[in-house]
Amino acid sequence: MTLIVIGLLIIIATFWLIIKNYETRLVLALSGGLMAILGRDLVGSVDAFIQQFVNSGLVPTICTVLGFSYVMNYTKCSDHLVAMMTNILKRVPMIILPSTVIVTFFLNIALPSAAGVAAAVGALLIPMLLALKVKPGMAASAVYLGTWGSVISPGLMFNPQIADMAKVDVMTVIARTTPSVLISLGVAAVLLTIMAIVMKEGVGSNKDALATDEGQVVKVNYLYAVVPVLPLILLVISSKQIGLIPFISVPQAMLLGTMIGFVVTRCNPGEATKKFFRGAGDGFADVVGLMAAAAMFCAGMESIGLTGALVNVMKESQAAAQFAAAAGPFAMAAVSGSGNAAALAFNGAVVPHAADFGYEIIELGSVAQIAAALGRTMSPVAAAAIICAKLAGVNPMEIAKRNAIPTIGATIVVTLLLL
């Protein structure tokens, strides 16, 4: 019992340090190592860390997705995709706010970085919304509210992690969760639209707005615009659920998409190759490194009996498991601006035991990572929030206040639907 109390104190200290912006990987690894020493299993904890670096289900997926993303940015294909979607939105001003949320969401699937999609989409859509006399805070909120689309991206670290634990392919995880996610997206978009009406901040409400430039003008090359979504199309039509073509894995789809990008854009192949491997390297350092540190943290928790105690509490009540899966990662992400640490810790420690308290691995793990993404989407300190606030000329807290109700509502809905 003493070790469990000490472990809880270490966990509280760990998340406090992460909230204070100390290096997440260092904090998780040191905390895990400390707990492992107390539990007399430091070697096991270190082994858990090392195993993530050679995880054949995770490492190729993460690295190729980031490599592909870097190439799409280098070739400007992502800019053309964003510009194409923006041109479509301009034609429907009456539903511009919910459409902005939804379009940003779907672009975030193809371009999984929340900060990256906020910059790319925000640079075009926020000036356009301001030109339509939407209040600046609401304009920024509409873009920011869509930056959780990556929860159904095959490249997001959690989806391969959950697939690995459930012994299924990534597209099975995504197929299982997508209907619930899309319903929750609709709830979030509708709630923000209602808030815009109640607060009188929608189209035409900003009577004092001066005439403004509607943002960057990009002449869309539709062939370029299609390239970023090609891997997603290949993954969908080759999935077990559809099976139109032979099965294609995520790394294979990303490599095919990268090669097609080389051919279509006729870019400098040497420079584009450097970008691919830079992205793959950053994916290994930033994402795989974080997952390794989280694995060490989870192994430390297990060595002192904390994981077993937590599982026993959840066995007593499905409601406890349901609440912990959603509320913990959501709150952590809202405070820190990143839900990765909380969701990784929860998934690594608790999700493998999902059946013990009446849930399946895919559903429980997905709730944790989706709640983390939604919590980050109302955080005023996340990089995507700061970018949107800068583009609209408002304080990030203005965005957080407007996104609180939509994100909480979407979290409740997705939790009830999946669990």
Short mmCIF file of C-alpha atoms in Angstrom, two decimals:
data_model
loop_
_atom_site.label_atom_id
_atom_site.label_comp_id
_atom_site.label_asym_id
_atom_site.label_seq_id
_atom_site.Cartn_x
_atom_site.Cartn_y
_atom_site.Cartn_z
CA MET A 1 0.00 0.00 0.00
CA THR A 2 2.87 2.36 0.81
CA LEU A 3 4.35 1.87 -2.66
CA ILE A 4 1.00 2.66 -4.29
CA VAL A 5 0.71 5.94 -2.35
CA ILE A 6 4.27 6.86 -3.32
CA GLY A 7 3.46 5.95 -6.92
CA LEU A 8 0.41 8.24 -6.94
CA LEU A 9 2.56 11.10 -5.63
CA ILE A 10 5.11 10.43 -8.38
CA ILE A 11 2.36 10.49 -11.02
CA ILE A 12 0.97 13.78 -9.69
CA ALA A 13 4.48 15.24 -9.75
CA THR A 14 5.02 13.88 -13.27
CA PHE A 15 1.98 15.57 -14.75
CA TRP A 16 2.67 18.78 -12.82
CA LEU A 17 6.15 18.92 -14.41
CA ILE A 18 4.68 18.24 -17.85
CA ILE A 19 2.13 21.04 -17.36
CA LYS A 20 5.06 23.30 -16.41
CA ASN A 21 6.56 22.51 -19.84
CA TYR A 22 9.47 20.37 -18.73
CA GLU A 23 10.65 17.94 -21.43
CA THR A 24 7.88 15.31 -21.54
CA ARG A 25 10.08 12.39 -22.60
CA LEU A 26 12.61 13.08 -19.84
CA VAL A 27 9.93 13.45 -17.16
CA LEU A 28 8.10 10.25 -18.16
CA ALA A 29 11.30 8.20 -18.41
CA LEU A 30 12.69 9.41 -15.08
CA SER A 31 9.37 8.90 -13.30
CA GLY A 32 9.05 5.42 -14.76
CA GLY A 33 12.61 4.60 -13.80
CA LEU A 34 12.07 5.83 -10.24
CA MET A 35 8.94 3.72 -9.81
CA ALA A 36 10.73 0.73 -11.34
CA ILE A 37 13.59 1.10 -8.84
CA LEU A 38 11.06 1.15 -5.99
CA GLY A 39 9.41 -1.92 -7.50
CA ARG A 40 12.79 -3.61 -8.01
CA ASP A 41 12.35 -4.02 -11.76
CA LEU A 42 14.47 -1.33 -13.40
CA VAL A 43 15.63 -3.77 -16.08
CA GLY A 44 12.03 -4.52 -17.07
CA SER A 45 11.27 -0.81 -17.33
CA VAL A 46 14.31 -0.17 -19.52
CA ASP A 47 13.37 -3.14 -21.71
CA ALA A 48 9.89 -1.65 -22.22
CA PHE A 49 11.60 1.58 -23.36
CA ILE A 50 13.86 -0.24 -25.82
CA GLN A 51 11.11 -2.43 -27.25
CA GLN A 52 9.26 0.62 -28.58
CA PHE A 53 12.23 1.49 -30.77
CA VAL A 54 12.00 -1.83 -32.59
CA ASN A 55 8.21 -2.13 -32.64
CA SER A 56 7.52 -3.20 -36.22
CA GLY A 57 3.86 -2.21 -35.97
CA LEU A 58 4.52 1.37 -34.85
CA VAL A 59 7.89 2.68 -35.99
CA PRO A 60 7.51 2.30 -39.80
CA THR A 61 4.00 3.78 -39.63
CA ILE A 62 4.98 6.85 -37.61
CA CYS A 63 8.15 7.54 -39.59
CA THR A 64 6.64 7.17 -43.07
CA VAL A 65 3.62 9.32 -42.21
CA LEU A 66 5.85 12.16 -41.00
CA GLY A 67 8.14 11.74 -44.02
CA PHE A 68 5.17 11.96 -46.38
CA SER A 69 3.86 15.03 -44.53
CA TYR A 70 7.20 16.82 -44.92
CA VAL A 71 7.25 16.08 -48.65
CA MET A 72 3.70 17.41 -49.05
CA ASN A 73 4.74 20.65 -47.38
CA TYR A 74 7.90 20.90 -49.50
CA THR A 75 6.03 20.35 -52.77
CA LYS A 76 3.21 22.73 -51.69
CA CYS A 77 0.64 20.00 -52.36
CA SER A 78 -0.85 20.62 -48.91
CA ASP A 79 -1.27 24.33 -49.75
CA HIS A 80 -3.21 23.47 -52.90
CA LEU A 81 -5.47 21.06 -50.97
CA VAL A 82 -6.26 23.75 -48.39
CA ALA A 83 -6.86 26.37 -51.09
CA MET A 84 -9.21 24.04 -52.97
CA MET A 85 -11.32 23.43 -49.87
CA THR A 86 -11.34 27.16 -49.05
CA ASN A 87 -12.65 28.00 -52.52
CA ILE A 88 -15.54 25.61 -51.95
CA LEU A 89 -16.39 27.22 -48.60
CA LYS A 90 -16.57 30.71 -50.09
CA ARG A 91 -19.66 29.64 -52.01
CA VAL A 92 -21.70 28.79 -48.89
CA PRO A 93 -21.46 31.82 -46.53
CA MET A 94 -24.68 30.95 -44.70
CA ILE A 95 -23.14 27.78 -43.29
CA ILE A 96 -19.59 29.07 -43.19
CA LEU A 97 -18.92 28.49 -39.46
CA PRO A 98 -19.88 24.80 -39.19
CA SER A 99 -18.35 24.21 -42.63
CA THR A 100 -15.07 25.73 -41.43
CA VAL A 101 -14.98 23.34 -38.47
CA ILE A 102 -15.78 20.33 -40.66
CA VAL A 103 -13.36 21.19 -43.48
CA THR A 104 -10.52 21.82 -41.02
CA PHE A 105 -11.31 18.48 -39.36
CA PHE A 106 -11.07 16.54 -42.63
CA LEU A 107 -7.93 18.36 -43.71
CA ASN A 108 -6.40 17.40 -40.35
CA ILE A 109 -6.84 13.74 -41.30
CA ALA A 110 -4.64 14.20 -44.38
CA LEU A 111 -2.32 16.69 -42.63
CA PRO A 112 -2.12 15.21 -39.10
CA SER A 113 -0.27 18.06 -37.36
CA ALA A 114 -2.75 20.26 -35.45
CA ALA A 115 -0.38 23.23 -35.53
CA GLY A 116 0.41 22.66 -39.20
CA VAL A 117 -3.22 22.50 -40.28
CA ALA A 118 -4.08 25.51 -38.09
CA ALA A 119 -1.41 27.56 -39.87
CA ALA A 120 -2.29 26.35 -43.37
CA VAL A 121 -6.07 26.57 -43.01
CA GLY A 122 -6.09 29.59 -40.72
CA ALA A 123 -4.01 31.69 -43.10
CA LEU A 124 -6.77 31.31 -45.69
CA LEU A 125 -9.99 30.86 -43.76
CA ILE A 126 -9.58 33.30 -40.86
CA PRO A 127 -9.11 36.37 -43.13
CA MET A 128 -12.04 35.13 -45.21
CA LEU A 129 -14.25 34.84 -42.11
CA LEU A 130 -13.20 38.30 -40.97
CA ALA A 131 -14.08 39.66 -44.42
CA LEU A 132 -17.54 38.13 -43.95
CA LYS A 133 -17.73 40.14 -40.69
CA VAL A 134 -17.46 37.20 -38.31
CA LYS A 135 -16.11 38.37 -34.94
CA PRO A 136 -12.35 37.60 -34.65
CA GLY A 137 -12.68 35.30 -31.62
CA MET A 138 -15.32 33.19 -33.33
CA ALA A 139 -13.35 33.08 -36.60
CA ALA A 140 -10.30 31.69 -34.78
CA SER A 141 -12.45 29.27 -32.76
CA ALA A 142 -14.05 27.79 -35.87
CA VAL A 143 -10.67 26.85 -37.34
CA TYR A 144 -9.23 25.67 -34.02
CA LEU A 145 -12.28 23.51 -33.28
CA GLY A 146 -11.54 21.42 -36.36
CA THR A 147 -7.96 20.54 -35.41
CA TRP A 148 -8.75 17.13 -33.91
CA GLY A 149 -9.42 15.31 -37.19
CA SER A 150 -6.18 13.39 -36.79
CA VAL A 151 -7.96 11.07 -34.30
CA ILE A 152 -9.06 9.02 -37.33
CA SER A 153 -5.77 9.34 -39.19
CA PRO A 154 -3.77 6.12 -39.63
CA GLY A 155 -0.64 8.10 -38.86
CA LEU A 156 -1.64 9.31 -35.41
CA MET A 157 0.50 7.49 -32.86
CA PHE A 158 -2.48 6.19 -30.85
CA ASN A 159 -4.23 4.34 -33.66
CA PRO A 160 -1.25 2.05 -34.44
CA GLN A 161 -0.72 1.64 -30.68
CA ILE A 162 -4.33 0.53 -30.13
CA ALA A 163 -4.21 -1.71 -33.22
CA ASP A 164 -1.05 -3.33 -31.89
CA MET A 165 -2.68 -4.06 -28.52
CA ALA A 166 -5.89 -5.35 -30.12
CA LYS A 167 -3.97 -7.44 -32.70
CA VAL A 168 -5.81 -5.87 -35.65
CA ASP A 169 -4.78 -3.57 -38.50
CA VAL A 170 -4.97 0.23 -38.14
CA MET A 171 -7.89 0.63 -40.54
CA THR A 172 -10.02 -1.71 -38.38
CA VAL A 173 -9.52 0.65 -35.44
CA ILE A 174 -10.42 3.67 -37.58
CA ALA A 175 -13.46 1.97 -39.13
CA ARG A 176 -14.75 1.06 -35.66
CA THR A 177 -14.48 4.60 -34.28
CA THR A 178 -15.21 6.82 -37.28
CA PRO A 179 -19.06 6.83 -37.06
CA SER A 180 -18.97 7.95 -33.42
CA VAL A 181 -16.28 10.52 -34.16
CA LEU A 182 -18.26 12.02 -37.06
CA ILE A 183 -21.40 12.30 -34.93
CA SER A 184 -19.34 14.06 -32.24
CA LEU A 185 -17.87 16.38 -34.89
CA GLY A 186 -21.39 17.33 -35.92
CA VAL A 187 -22.31 18.01 -32.29
CA ALA A 188 -19.25 20.24 -31.83
CA ALA A 189 -19.93 22.18 -35.05
CA VAL A 190 -23.61 22.70 -34.19
CA LEU A 191 -22.81 23.83 -30.62
CA LEU A 192 -20.30 26.41 -31.89
CA THR A 193 -22.84 27.66 -34.44
CA ILE A 194 -25.47 28.04 -31.73
CA MET A 195 -22.94 29.94 -29.60
CA ALA A 196 -22.20 32.24 -32.55
CA ILE A 197 -25.93 32.99 -32.90
CA VAL A 198 -26.47 33.55 -29.17
CA MET A 199 -23.31 35.68 -28.81
CA LYS A 200 -24.08 37.51 -32.10
CA GLU A 201 -20.65 36.74 -33.54
CA GLY A 202 -21.54 34.99 -36.81
CA VAL A 203 -21.50 36.19 -40.41
CA GLY A 204 -22.32 39.90 -40.69
CA SER A 205 -22.20 40.52 -36.93
CA ASN A 206 -18.99 42.57 -36.83
CA LYS A 207 -20.40 45.90 -38.03
CA ASP A 208 -17.17 47.72 -37.24
CA ALA A 209 -15.01 45.50 -39.44
CA LEU A 210 -13.06 47.26 -42.14
CA ALA A 211 -12.78 45.82 -45.63
CA THR A 212 -9.96 43.29 -45.54
CA ASP A 213 -7.99 41.15 -47.87
CA GLU A 214 -9.38 37.62 -47.74
CA GLY A 215 -5.93 36.14 -47.28
CA GLN A 216 -3.40 34.46 -49.49
CA VAL A 217 -4.42 33.83 -53.08
CA VAL A 218 -3.35 30.42 -54.35
CA LYS A 219 -4.16 29.34 -57.87
CA VAL A 220 -5.22 25.78 -57.26
CA ASN A 221 -3.57 22.95 -59.14
CA TYR A 222 -6.18 20.24 -58.62
CA LEU A 223 -3.72 17.45 -59.40
CA TYR A 224 -1.43 18.73 -56.64
CA ALA A 225 -4.43 19.06 -54.30
CA VAL A 226 -5.35 15.38 -54.67
CA VAL A 227 -1.89 14.01 -53.80
CA PRO A 228 -2.09 14.51 -49.96
CA VAL A 229 -5.26 12.39 -49.77
CA LEU A 230 -4.07 9.58 -52.04
CA PRO A 231 -2.64 7.46 -49.20
CA LEU A 232 -5.96 7.72 -47.34
CA ILE A 233 -7.85 6.66 -50.46
CA LEU A 234 -5.52 3.69 -50.95
CA LEU A 235 -5.91 2.64 -47.32
CA VAL A 236 -9.70 2.82 -47.47
CA ILE A 237 -10.19 0.92 -50.74
CA SER A 238 -7.64 -1.75 -49.72
CA SER A 239 -9.00 -2.19 -46.20
CA LYS A 240 -10.58 -5.46 -45.08
CA GLN A 241 -13.93 -3.67 -44.86
CA ILE A 242 -13.94 -2.71 -48.58
CA GLY A 243 -11.22 -4.75 -50.31
CA LEU A 244 -11.40 -3.25 -53.82
CA ILE A 245 -7.65 -3.74 -54.25
CA PRO A 246 -5.09 -5.96 -52.45
CA PHE A 247 -4.29 -4.93 -48.89
CA ILE A 248 -1.90 -1.97 -48.53
CA SER A 249 -0.28 -1.14 -45.20
CA VAL A 250 0.12 2.42 -43.90
CA PRO A 251 3.89 2.57 -44.64
CA GLN A 252 3.29 1.25 -48.16
CA ALA A 253 0.53 3.83 -48.78
CA MET A 254 2.75 6.65 -47.54
CA LEU A 255 5.68 5.58 -49.70
CA LEU A 256 3.42 5.26 -52.76
CA GLY A 257 1.96 8.70 -52.04
CA THR A 258 5.44 10.16 -51.71
CA MET A 259 6.58 8.70 -55.03
CA ILE A 260 3.43 9.94 -56.78
CA GLY A 261 4.11 13.38 -55.28
CA PHE A 262 7.61 13.33 -56.77
CA VAL A 263 6.21 12.52 -60.23
CA VAL A 264 3.22 14.88 -60.18
CA THR A 265 5.07 17.95 -58.89
CA ARG A 266 8.34 17.25 -60.75
CA CYS A 267 10.18 18.57 -57.72
CA ASN A 268 13.89 18.29 -57.07
CA PRO A 269 14.04 14.57 -56.13
CA GLY A 270 17.22 14.99 -54.09
CA GLU A 271 15.77 17.77 -51.92
CA ALA A 272 12.41 16.01 -51.60
CA THR A 273 14.16 12.83 -50.47
CA LYS A 274 16.03 14.82 -47.82
CA LYS A 275 12.68 16.21 -46.62
CA PHE A 276 11.20 12.70 -46.42
CA PHE A 277 14.00 11.37 -44.28
CA ARG A 278 14.04 14.51 -42.14
CA GLY A 279 10.36 13.94 -41.45
CA ALA A 280 10.95 10.26 -40.74
CA GLY A 281 13.75 11.20 -38.34
CA ASP A 282 11.63 13.78 -36.56
CA GLY A 283 8.84 11.22 -36.29
CA PHE A 284 11.23 8.77 -34.64
CA ALA A 285 12.65 11.38 -32.27
CA ASP A 286 9.44 13.14 -31.32
CA VAL A 287 6.73 10.49 -31.56
CA VAL A 288 8.45 7.11 -31.14
CA GLY A 289 10.66 8.66 -28.45
CA LEU A 290 7.59 9.83 -26.57
CA MET A 291 5.97 6.42 -26.85
CA ALA A 292 9.15 4.77 -25.54
CA ALA A 293 9.23 7.11 -22.54
CA ALA A 294 5.54 6.43 -21.91
CA ALA A 295 6.17 2.66 -22.07
CA MET A 296 8.90 3.03 -19.43
CA PHE A 297 6.49 5.06 -17.29
CA CYS A 298 3.78 2.38 -17.60
CA ALA A 299 6.26 -0.38 -16.77
CA GLY A 300 7.23 1.54 -13.63
CA MET A 301 3.59 1.84 -12.61
CA GLU A 302 3.12 -1.88 -13.06
CA SER A 303 6.24 -2.77 -11.07
CA ILE A 304 4.94 -1.07 -7.90
CA GLY A 305 1.43 -2.48 -8.24
CA LEU A 306 -0.24 0.78 -9.21
CA THR A 307 -1.60 -0.54 -12.51
CA GLY A 308 -3.14 -3.54 -10.77
CA ALA A 309 -4.76 -1.30 -8.15
CA LEU A 310 -6.20 0.97 -10.83
CA VAL A 311 -7.57 -1.98 -12.78
CA ASN A 312 -9.18 -3.39 -9.63
CA VAL A 313 -10.94 -0.07 -9.00
CA MET A 314 -12.28 -0.06 -12.54
CA LYS A 315 -13.40 -3.69 -12.27
CA GLU A 316 -15.78 -2.58 -9.53
CA SER A 317 -17.48 -0.06 -11.78
CA GLN A 318 -17.78 0.41 -15.52
CA ALA A 319 -18.66 4.03 -14.80
CA ALA A 320 -15.26 4.52 -13.16
CA ALA A 321 -13.47 3.17 -16.23
CA GLN A 322 -15.64 5.26 -18.53
CA PHE A 323 -15.02 8.44 -16.54
CA ALA A 324 -11.27 7.86 -16.18
CA ALA A 325 -10.81 7.10 -19.90
CA ALA A 326 -12.38 10.40 -20.97
CA ALA A 327 -11.98 12.88 -18.14
CA GLY A 328 -8.32 12.23 -17.31
CA PRO A 329 -6.81 12.72 -20.78
CA PHE A 330 -9.27 15.56 -21.56
CA ALA A 331 -8.36 17.56 -18.45
CA MET A 332 -4.64 16.95 -18.86
CA ALA A 333 -4.71 18.09 -22.47
CA ALA A 334 -6.81 21.17 -21.72
CA VAL A 335 -4.32 22.28 -19.07
CA SER A 336 -1.05 21.35 -20.77
CA GLY A 337 -1.88 21.86 -24.45
CA SER A 338 -0.95 18.26 -25.23
CA GLY A 339 -2.84 15.14 -24.30
CA ASN A 340 -0.21 12.76 -25.60
CA ALA A 341 1.38 11.94 -22.26
CA ALA A 342 -1.92 11.27 -20.46
CA ALA A 343 -3.43 9.25 -23.30
CA LEU A 344 -0.26 7.19 -23.79
CA ALA A 345 -0.02 6.47 -20.07
CA PHE A 346 -3.69 5.46 -19.85
CA ASN A 347 -3.52 3.31 -22.96
CA GLY A 348 -0.33 1.58 -21.90
CA ALA A 349 -1.38 0.89 -18.31
CA VAL A 350 -5.13 0.31 -18.43
CA VAL A 351 -6.37 -0.44 -21.95
CA PRO A 352 -4.77 -3.94 -22.19
CA HIS A 353 -7.06 -4.90 -19.28
CA ALA A 354 -10.21 -3.50 -20.95
CA ALA A 355 -11.99 -6.84 -20.97
CA ASP A 356 -11.67 -7.07 -17.17
CA PHE A 357 -14.16 -4.25 -16.74
CA GLY A 358 -16.45 -4.96 -19.65
CA TYR A 359 -14.97 -3.01 -22.57
CA GLU A 360 -13.02 -3.80 -25.71
CA ILE A 361 -9.48 -2.55 -26.28
CA ILE A 362 -10.35 -0.55 -29.41
CA GLU A 363 -13.23 1.34 -27.82
CA LEU A 364 -11.55 2.12 -24.48
CA GLY A 365 -8.24 3.12 -26.04
CA SER A 366 -9.97 5.27 -28.65
CA VAL A 367 -12.01 7.14 -26.06
CA ALA A 368 -8.82 8.07 -24.22
CA GLN A 369 -7.04 9.43 -27.28
CA ILE A 370 -10.13 11.20 -28.69
CA ALA A 371 -10.82 12.86 -25.32
CA ALA A 372 -7.18 13.98 -25.21
CA ALA A 373 -7.47 15.51 -28.68
CA LEU A 374 -10.69 17.33 -27.77
CA GLY A 375 -9.17 18.60 -24.52
CA ARG A 376 -6.23 20.00 -26.46
CA THR A 377 -8.71 21.66 -28.82
CA MET A 378 -9.93 23.90 -26.00
CA SER A 379 -6.49 24.57 -24.51
CA PRO A 380 -5.24 28.17 -24.72
CA VAL A 381 -1.59 27.08 -24.56
CA ALA A 382 -1.56 24.58 -27.46
CA ALA A 383 0.50 25.63 -30.49
CA ALA A 384 -2.57 25.49 -32.76
CA ALA A 385 -4.48 27.86 -30.44
CA ILE A 386 -1.64 30.36 -30.39
CA ILE A 387 -1.41 30.28 -34.21
CA CYS A 388 -5.17 30.83 -34.69
CA ALA A 389 -5.18 33.61 -32.08
CA LYS A 390 -2.30 35.37 -33.82
CA LEU A 391 -4.00 35.16 -37.21
CA ALA A 392 -7.25 36.60 -35.79
CA GLY A 393 -5.58 39.16 -33.51
CA VAL A 394 -7.16 37.88 -30.28
CA ASN A 395 -6.01 36.40 -26.97
CA PRO A 396 -5.87 32.56 -26.99
CA MET A 397 -8.17 32.56 -23.93
CA GLU A 398 -10.93 34.00 -26.15
CA ILE A 399 -10.71 30.88 -28.30
CA ALA A 400 -10.59 28.53 -25.31
CA LYS A 401 -13.76 30.05 -23.82
CA ARG A 402 -15.68 29.57 -27.06
CA ASN A 403 -14.45 26.03 -27.63
CA ALA A 404 -15.12 24.77 -24.09
CA ILE A 405 -18.79 23.87 -24.57
CA PRO A 406 -18.38 22.27 -28.04
CA THR A 407 -15.39 20.13 -26.98
CA ILE A 408 -16.97 19.01 -23.69
CA GLY A 409 -20.19 18.19 -25.54
CA ALA A 410 -18.31 16.20 -28.21
CA THR A 411 -16.34 14.31 -25.53
CA ILE A 412 -19.52 13.27 -23.71
CA VAL A 413 -21.15 12.14 -26.95
CA VAL A 414 -18.17 10.11 -28.23
CA THR A 415 -17.71 8.49 -24.80
CA LEU A 416 -21.36 7.42 -24.62
CA LEU A 417 -21.32 6.14 -28.19
CA LEU A 418 -18.12 4.12 -27.89
CA LEU A 419 -18.55 2.88 -24.32
#
